[in-house]
mmCIF file of C-alpha atoms in Angstrom:
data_model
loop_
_atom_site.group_PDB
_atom_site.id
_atom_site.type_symbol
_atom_site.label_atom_id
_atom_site.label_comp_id
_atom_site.label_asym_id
_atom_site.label_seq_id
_atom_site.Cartn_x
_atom_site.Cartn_y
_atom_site.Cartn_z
ATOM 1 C CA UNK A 1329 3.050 63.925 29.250
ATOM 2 C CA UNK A 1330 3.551 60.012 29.821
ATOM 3 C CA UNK A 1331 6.992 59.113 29.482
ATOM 4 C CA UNK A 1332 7.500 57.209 26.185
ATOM 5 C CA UNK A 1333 8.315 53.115 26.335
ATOM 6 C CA UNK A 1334 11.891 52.411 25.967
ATOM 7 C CA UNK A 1335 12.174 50.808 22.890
ATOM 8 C CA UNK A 1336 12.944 47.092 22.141
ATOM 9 C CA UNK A 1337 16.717 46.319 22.533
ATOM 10 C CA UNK A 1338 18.343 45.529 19.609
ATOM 11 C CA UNK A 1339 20.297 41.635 19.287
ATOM 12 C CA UNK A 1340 23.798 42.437 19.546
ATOM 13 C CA UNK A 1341 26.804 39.758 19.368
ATOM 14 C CA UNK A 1342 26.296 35.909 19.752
ATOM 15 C CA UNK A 1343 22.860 37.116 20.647
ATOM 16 C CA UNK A 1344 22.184 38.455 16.788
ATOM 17 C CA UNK A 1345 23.709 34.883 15.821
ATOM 18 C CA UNK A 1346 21.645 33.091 18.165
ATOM 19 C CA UNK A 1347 18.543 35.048 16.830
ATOM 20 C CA UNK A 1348 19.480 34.317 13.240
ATOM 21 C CA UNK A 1349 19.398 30.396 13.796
ATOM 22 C CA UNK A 1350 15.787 30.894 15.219
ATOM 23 C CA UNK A 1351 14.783 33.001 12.164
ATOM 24 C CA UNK A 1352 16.272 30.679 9.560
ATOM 25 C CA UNK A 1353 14.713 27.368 11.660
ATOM 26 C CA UNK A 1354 11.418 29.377 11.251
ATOM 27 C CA UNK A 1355 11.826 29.167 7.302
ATOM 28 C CA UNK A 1356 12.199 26.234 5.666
ATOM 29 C CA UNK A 1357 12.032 27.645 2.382
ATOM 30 C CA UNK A 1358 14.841 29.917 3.186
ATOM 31 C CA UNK A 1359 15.215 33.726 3.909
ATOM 32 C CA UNK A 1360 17.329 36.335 1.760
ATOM 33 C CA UNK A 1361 19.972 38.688 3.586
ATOM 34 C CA UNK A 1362 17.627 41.730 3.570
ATOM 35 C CA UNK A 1363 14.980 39.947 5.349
ATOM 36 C CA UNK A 1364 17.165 38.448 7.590
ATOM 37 C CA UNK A 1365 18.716 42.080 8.692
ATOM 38 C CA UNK A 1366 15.136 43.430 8.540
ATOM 39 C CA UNK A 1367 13.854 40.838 11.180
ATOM 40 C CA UNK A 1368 16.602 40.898 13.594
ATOM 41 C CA UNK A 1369 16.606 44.786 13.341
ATOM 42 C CA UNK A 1370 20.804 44.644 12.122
ATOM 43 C CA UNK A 1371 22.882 45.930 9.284
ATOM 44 C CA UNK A 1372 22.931 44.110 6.485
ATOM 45 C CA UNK A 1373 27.056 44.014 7.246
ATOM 46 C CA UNK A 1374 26.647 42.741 10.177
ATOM 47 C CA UNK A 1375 24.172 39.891 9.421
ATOM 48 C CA UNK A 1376 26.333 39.077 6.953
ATOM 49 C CA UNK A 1377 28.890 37.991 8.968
ATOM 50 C CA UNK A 1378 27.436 36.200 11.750
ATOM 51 C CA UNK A 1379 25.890 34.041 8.957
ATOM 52 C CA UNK A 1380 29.419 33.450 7.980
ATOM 53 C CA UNK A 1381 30.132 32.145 10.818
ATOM 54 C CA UNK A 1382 26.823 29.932 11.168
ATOM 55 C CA UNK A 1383 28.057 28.438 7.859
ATOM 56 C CA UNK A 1384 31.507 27.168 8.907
ATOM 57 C CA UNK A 1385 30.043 25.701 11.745
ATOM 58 C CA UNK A 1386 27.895 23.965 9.622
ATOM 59 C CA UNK A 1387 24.477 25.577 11.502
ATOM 60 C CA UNK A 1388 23.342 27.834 8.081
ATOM 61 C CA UNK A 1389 23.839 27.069 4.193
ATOM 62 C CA UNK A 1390 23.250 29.129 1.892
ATOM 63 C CA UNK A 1391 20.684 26.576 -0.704
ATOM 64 C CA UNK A 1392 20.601 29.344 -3.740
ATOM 65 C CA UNK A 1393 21.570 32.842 -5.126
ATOM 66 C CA UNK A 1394 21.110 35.101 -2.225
ATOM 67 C CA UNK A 1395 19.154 32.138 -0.093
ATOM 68 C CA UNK A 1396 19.981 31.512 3.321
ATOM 69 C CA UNK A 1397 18.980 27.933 5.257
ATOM 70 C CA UNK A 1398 19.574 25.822 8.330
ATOM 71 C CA UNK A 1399 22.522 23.756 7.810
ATOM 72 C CA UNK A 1400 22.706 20.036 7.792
ATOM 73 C CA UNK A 1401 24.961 19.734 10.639
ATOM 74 C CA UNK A 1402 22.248 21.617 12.430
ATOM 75 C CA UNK A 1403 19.711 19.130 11.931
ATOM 76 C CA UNK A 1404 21.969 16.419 12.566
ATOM 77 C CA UNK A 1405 22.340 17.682 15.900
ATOM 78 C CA UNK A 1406 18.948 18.187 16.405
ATOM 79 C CA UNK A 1407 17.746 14.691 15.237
ATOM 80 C CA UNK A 1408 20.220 12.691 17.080
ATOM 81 C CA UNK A 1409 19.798 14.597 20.376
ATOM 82 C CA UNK A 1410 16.237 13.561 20.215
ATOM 83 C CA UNK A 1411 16.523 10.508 19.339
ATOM 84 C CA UNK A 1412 19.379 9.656 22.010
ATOM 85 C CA UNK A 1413 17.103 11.065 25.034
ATOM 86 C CA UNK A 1414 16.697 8.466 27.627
ATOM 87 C CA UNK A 1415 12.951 9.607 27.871
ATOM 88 C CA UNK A 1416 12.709 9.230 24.334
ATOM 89 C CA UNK A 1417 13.987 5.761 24.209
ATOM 90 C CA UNK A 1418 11.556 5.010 26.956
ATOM 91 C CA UNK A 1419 8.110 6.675 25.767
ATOM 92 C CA UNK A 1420 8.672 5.736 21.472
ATOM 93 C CA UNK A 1421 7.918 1.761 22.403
ATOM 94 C CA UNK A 1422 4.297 3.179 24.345
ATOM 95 C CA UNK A 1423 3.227 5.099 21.633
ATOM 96 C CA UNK A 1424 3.860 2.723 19.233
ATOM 97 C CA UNK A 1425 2.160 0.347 21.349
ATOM 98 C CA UNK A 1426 -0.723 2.624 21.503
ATOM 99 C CA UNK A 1427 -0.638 3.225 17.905
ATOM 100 C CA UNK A 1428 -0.969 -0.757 17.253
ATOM 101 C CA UNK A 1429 -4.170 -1.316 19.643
ATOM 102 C CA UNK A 1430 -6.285 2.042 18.478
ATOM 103 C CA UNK A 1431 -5.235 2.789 15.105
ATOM 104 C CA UNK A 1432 -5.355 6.329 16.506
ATOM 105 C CA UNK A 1433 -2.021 9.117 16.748
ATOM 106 C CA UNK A 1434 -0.447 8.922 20.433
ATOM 107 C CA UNK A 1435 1.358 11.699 22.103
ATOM 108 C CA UNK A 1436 4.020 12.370 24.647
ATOM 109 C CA UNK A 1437 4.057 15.717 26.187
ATOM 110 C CA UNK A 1438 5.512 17.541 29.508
ATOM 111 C CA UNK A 1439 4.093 20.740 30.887
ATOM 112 C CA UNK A 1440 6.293 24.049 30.387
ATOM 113 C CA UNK A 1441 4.300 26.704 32.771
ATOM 114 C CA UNK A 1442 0.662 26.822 31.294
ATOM 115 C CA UNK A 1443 1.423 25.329 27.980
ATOM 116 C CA UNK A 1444 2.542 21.586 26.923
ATOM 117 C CA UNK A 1445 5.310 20.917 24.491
ATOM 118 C CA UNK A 1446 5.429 17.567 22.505
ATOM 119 C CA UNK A 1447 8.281 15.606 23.106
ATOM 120 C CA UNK A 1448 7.217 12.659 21.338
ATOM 121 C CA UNK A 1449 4.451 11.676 18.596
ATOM 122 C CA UNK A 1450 3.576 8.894 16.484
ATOM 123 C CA UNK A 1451 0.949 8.372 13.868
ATOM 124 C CA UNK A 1452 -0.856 5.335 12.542
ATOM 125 C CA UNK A 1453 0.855 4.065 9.026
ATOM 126 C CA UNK A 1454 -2.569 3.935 7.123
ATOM 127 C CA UNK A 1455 -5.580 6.422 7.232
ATOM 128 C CA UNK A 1456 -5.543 9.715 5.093
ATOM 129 C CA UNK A 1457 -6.369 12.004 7.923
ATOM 130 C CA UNK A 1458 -3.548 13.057 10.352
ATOM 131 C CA UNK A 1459 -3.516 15.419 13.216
ATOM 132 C CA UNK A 1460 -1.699 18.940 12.975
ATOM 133 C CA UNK A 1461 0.666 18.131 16.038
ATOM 134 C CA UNK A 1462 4.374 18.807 15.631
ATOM 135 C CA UNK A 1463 7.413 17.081 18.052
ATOM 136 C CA UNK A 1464 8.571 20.064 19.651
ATOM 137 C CA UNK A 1465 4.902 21.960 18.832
ATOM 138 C CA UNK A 1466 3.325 23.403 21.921
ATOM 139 C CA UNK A 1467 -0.496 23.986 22.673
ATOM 140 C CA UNK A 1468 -2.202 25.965 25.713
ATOM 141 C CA UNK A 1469 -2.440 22.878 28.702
ATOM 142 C CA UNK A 1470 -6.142 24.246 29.833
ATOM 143 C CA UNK A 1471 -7.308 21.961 26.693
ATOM 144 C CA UNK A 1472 -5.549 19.484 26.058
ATOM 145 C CA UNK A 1473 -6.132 15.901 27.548
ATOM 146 C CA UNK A 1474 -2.335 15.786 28.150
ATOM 147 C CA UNK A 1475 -2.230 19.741 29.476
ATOM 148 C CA UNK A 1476 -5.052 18.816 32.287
ATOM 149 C CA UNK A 1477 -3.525 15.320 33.419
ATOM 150 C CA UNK A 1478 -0.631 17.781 34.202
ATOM 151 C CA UNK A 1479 -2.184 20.549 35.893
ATOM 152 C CA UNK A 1480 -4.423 18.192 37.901
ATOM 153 C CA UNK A 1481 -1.017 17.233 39.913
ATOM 154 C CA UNK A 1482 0.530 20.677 39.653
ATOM 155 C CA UNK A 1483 -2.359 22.557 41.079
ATOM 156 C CA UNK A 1484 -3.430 21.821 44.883
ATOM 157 C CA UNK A 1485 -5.855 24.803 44.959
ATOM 158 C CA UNK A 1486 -7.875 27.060 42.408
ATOM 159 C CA UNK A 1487 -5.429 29.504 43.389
ATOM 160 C CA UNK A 1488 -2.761 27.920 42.365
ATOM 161 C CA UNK A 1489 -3.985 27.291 38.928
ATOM 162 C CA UNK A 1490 -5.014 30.970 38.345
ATOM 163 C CA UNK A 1491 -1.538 31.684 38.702
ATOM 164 C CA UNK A 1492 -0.245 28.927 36.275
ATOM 165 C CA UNK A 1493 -2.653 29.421 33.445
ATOM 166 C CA UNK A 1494 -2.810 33.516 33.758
ATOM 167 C CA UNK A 1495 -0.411 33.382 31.004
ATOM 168 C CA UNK A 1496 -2.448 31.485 29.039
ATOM 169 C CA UNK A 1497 -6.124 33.385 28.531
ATOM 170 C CA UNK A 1498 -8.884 30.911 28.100
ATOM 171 C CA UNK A 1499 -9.948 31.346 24.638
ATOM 172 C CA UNK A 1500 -12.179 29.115 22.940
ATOM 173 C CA UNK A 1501 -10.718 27.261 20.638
ATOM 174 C CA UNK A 1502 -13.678 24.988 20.128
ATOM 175 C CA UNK A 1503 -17.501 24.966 21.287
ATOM 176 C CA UNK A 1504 -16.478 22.991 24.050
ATOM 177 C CA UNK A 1505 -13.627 24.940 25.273
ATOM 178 C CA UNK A 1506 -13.547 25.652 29.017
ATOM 179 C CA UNK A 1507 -13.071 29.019 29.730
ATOM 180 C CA UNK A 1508 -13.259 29.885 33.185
ATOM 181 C CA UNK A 1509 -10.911 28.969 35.990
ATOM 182 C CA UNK A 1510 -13.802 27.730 37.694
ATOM 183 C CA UNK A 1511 -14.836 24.827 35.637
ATOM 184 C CA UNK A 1512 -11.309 24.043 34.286
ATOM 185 C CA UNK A 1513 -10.610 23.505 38.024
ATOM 186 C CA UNK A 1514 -13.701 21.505 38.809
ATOM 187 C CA UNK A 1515 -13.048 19.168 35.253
ATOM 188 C CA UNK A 1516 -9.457 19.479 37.263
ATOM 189 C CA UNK A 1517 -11.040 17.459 40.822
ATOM 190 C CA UNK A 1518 -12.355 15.226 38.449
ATOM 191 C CA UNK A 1519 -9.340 14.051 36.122
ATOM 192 C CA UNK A 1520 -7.763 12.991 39.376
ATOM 193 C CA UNK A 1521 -10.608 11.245 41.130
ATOM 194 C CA UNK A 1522 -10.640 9.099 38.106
ATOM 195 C CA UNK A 1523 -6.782 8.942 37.125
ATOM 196 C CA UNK A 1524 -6.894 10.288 33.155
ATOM 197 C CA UNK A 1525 -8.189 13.404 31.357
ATOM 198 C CA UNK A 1526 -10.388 14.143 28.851
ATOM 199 C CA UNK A 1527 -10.445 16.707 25.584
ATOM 200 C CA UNK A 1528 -14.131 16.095 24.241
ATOM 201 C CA UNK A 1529 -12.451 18.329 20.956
ATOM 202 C CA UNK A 1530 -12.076 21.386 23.235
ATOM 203 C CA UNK A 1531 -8.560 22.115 21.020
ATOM 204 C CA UNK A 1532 -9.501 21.032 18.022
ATOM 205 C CA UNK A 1533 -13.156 20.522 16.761
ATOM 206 C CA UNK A 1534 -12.988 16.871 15.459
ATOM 207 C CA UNK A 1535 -10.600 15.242 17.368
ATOM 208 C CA UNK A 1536 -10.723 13.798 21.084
ATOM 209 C CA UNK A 1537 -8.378 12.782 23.187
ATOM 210 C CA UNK A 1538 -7.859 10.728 26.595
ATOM 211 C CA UNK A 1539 -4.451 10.681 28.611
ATOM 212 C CA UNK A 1540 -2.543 8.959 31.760
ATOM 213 C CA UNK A 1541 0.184 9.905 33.643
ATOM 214 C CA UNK A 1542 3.605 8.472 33.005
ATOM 215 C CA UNK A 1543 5.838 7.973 36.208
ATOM 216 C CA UNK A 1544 9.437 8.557 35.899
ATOM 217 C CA UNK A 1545 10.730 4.919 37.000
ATOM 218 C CA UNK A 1546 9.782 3.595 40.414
ATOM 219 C CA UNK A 1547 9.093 7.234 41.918
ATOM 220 C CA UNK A 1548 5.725 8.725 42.300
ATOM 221 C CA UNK A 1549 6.375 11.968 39.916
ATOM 222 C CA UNK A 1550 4.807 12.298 36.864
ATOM 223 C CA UNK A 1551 7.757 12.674 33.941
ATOM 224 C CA UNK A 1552 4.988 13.870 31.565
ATOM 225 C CA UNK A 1553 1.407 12.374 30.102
ATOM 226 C CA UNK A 1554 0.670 9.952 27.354
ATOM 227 C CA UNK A 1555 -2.332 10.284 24.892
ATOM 228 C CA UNK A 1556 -4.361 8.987 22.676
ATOM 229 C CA UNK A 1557 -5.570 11.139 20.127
ATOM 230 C CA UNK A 1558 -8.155 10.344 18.287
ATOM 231 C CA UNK A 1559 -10.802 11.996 15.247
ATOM 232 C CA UNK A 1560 -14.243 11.770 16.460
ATOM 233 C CA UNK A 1561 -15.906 10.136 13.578
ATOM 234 C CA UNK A 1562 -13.397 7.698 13.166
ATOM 235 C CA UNK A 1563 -12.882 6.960 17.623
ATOM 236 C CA UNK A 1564 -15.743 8.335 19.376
ATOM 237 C CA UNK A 1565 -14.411 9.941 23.119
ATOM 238 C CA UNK A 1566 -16.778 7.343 24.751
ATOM 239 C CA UNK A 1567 -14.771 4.255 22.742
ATOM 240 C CA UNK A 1568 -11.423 5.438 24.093
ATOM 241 C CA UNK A 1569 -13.217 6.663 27.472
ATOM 242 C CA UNK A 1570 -14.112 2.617 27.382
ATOM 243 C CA UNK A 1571 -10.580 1.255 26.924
ATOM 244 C CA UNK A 1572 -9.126 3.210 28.990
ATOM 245 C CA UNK A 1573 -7.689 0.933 31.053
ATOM 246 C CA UNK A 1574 -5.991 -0.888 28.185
ATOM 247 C CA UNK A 1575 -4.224 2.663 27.845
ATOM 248 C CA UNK A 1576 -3.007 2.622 31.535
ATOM 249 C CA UNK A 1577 -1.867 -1.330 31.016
ATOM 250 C CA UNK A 1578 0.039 -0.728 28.079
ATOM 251 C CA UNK A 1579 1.793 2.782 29.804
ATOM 252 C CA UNK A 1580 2.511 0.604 32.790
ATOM 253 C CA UNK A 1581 3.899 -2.933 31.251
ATOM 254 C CA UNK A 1582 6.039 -0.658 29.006
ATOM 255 C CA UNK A 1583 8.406 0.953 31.429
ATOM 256 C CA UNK A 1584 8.756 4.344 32.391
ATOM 257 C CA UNK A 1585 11.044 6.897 31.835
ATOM 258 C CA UNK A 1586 14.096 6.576 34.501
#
């Protein structure tokens, strides 16, 4: 008989209260003390108290009768250490930038092992439709326009990229999603031949997307990408494939991140 797995360890100590911040950050509308215990797998007792001490530090509330919330010191914290990042202060005046000349949403984003996390995003003030992207959101990099301006300088050989994107399966998300290692690799070549990358809506069907490197200061590394995000009907991929250069320009005379 096959041995049976060993089963999940359960959160114990600052652990359990680290868990609980994640749980409560995951529900804005709040979460009660049974469901609370019943997702970190604790007694209710025990929950109880490392909420307790959430709340004096500010990091939990509780908003109603049995109700349990992220704290406002929490989000203080949060909001000001994002907004005090040197990178930040550096990349907000390009998208804005961005945002002015294409009327389109513009993204900065850094590459975390096969995926890309959002560090920075801005929309345009008018125009009813917006895109679903989230500061701090994360998508798969293998279709993004931001994900394969990154992997075209982090991967020197197909084999290299198999092993960065094997956690990442290539699904389709759209039509146009590539899905072998292959032809991500060859669309790869090609994003650096030319110096930007291109998501003809292989994320998300409706919306396209062109991107450029940014440099961190005077060094040749890449801090992260820049892109502008656009819906199709509204900015087809060949307008922004167009302008591309006024992308690069505006990247380029508005600093980089040091």
């Amino acid at each position: 008989m096959a041995p049976h797995p060993d089963p999940a360890p359960r959160v114990v100590g600052s652990d359990r209260v680290l868990a609980l911040l994640i749980e409560l950050a995951e529900r804005p509308d709040g979460a009660t003390l049974d469901e609370l215990a019943a997702a970190v797998d604790s007694p209710k007792s025990t929950v109880h108290r490392a909420l307790a001490s959430l709340r004096r530090a500010g990091l939990a509330a509780q908003s109603g009768r049995g109700v349990y919330v992220v704290g406002d010191e929490f989000l203080r914290l949060a909001f000001e250490n994002h907004a005090r990042r040197p990178e930040q202060r550096a990349v907000e005046p390009i998208l804005h930038a961005l945002v002015d000349a294409f009327g389109e949403t513009a993204h900065y984003a850094v590459r975390d092992g096969a995926e890309v996390v959002y560090r920075a995003k801005v929309d345009p003030s008018s125009g009813s439709v917006r895109l679903t992207s989230v500061v701090g959101g994360r998508n798969p990099a293998f279709c993004t326009a931001v994900g394969k301006m990154l992997l075209s300088e982090a991967a020197g050989s197909i084999e290299e990229l198999s092993r960065i994107v094997a956690a990442t399966p290539l699904v389709a998300h759209t039509p146009q999603t590539i899905v072998s290692v292959e032809a991500l690799w060859d669309d790869l070549q090609r994003t650096r031949e030319r110096g930007y990358a291109i998501d003809d809506q292989e994320n998300e069907q409706g919306v396209n997307c062109v991107a450029v490197p940014l440099r961190s200061g005077t060094h040749p590394e890449t801090a992260g990408a820049v892109s502008v995000s656009a819906l199709a009907f509204r900015t087809p991929l060949p307008e922004l494939i167009a302008r591309i250069d006024e992308v690069r320009a505006i990247v380029e005379s508005r600093g980089a991140t040091r």
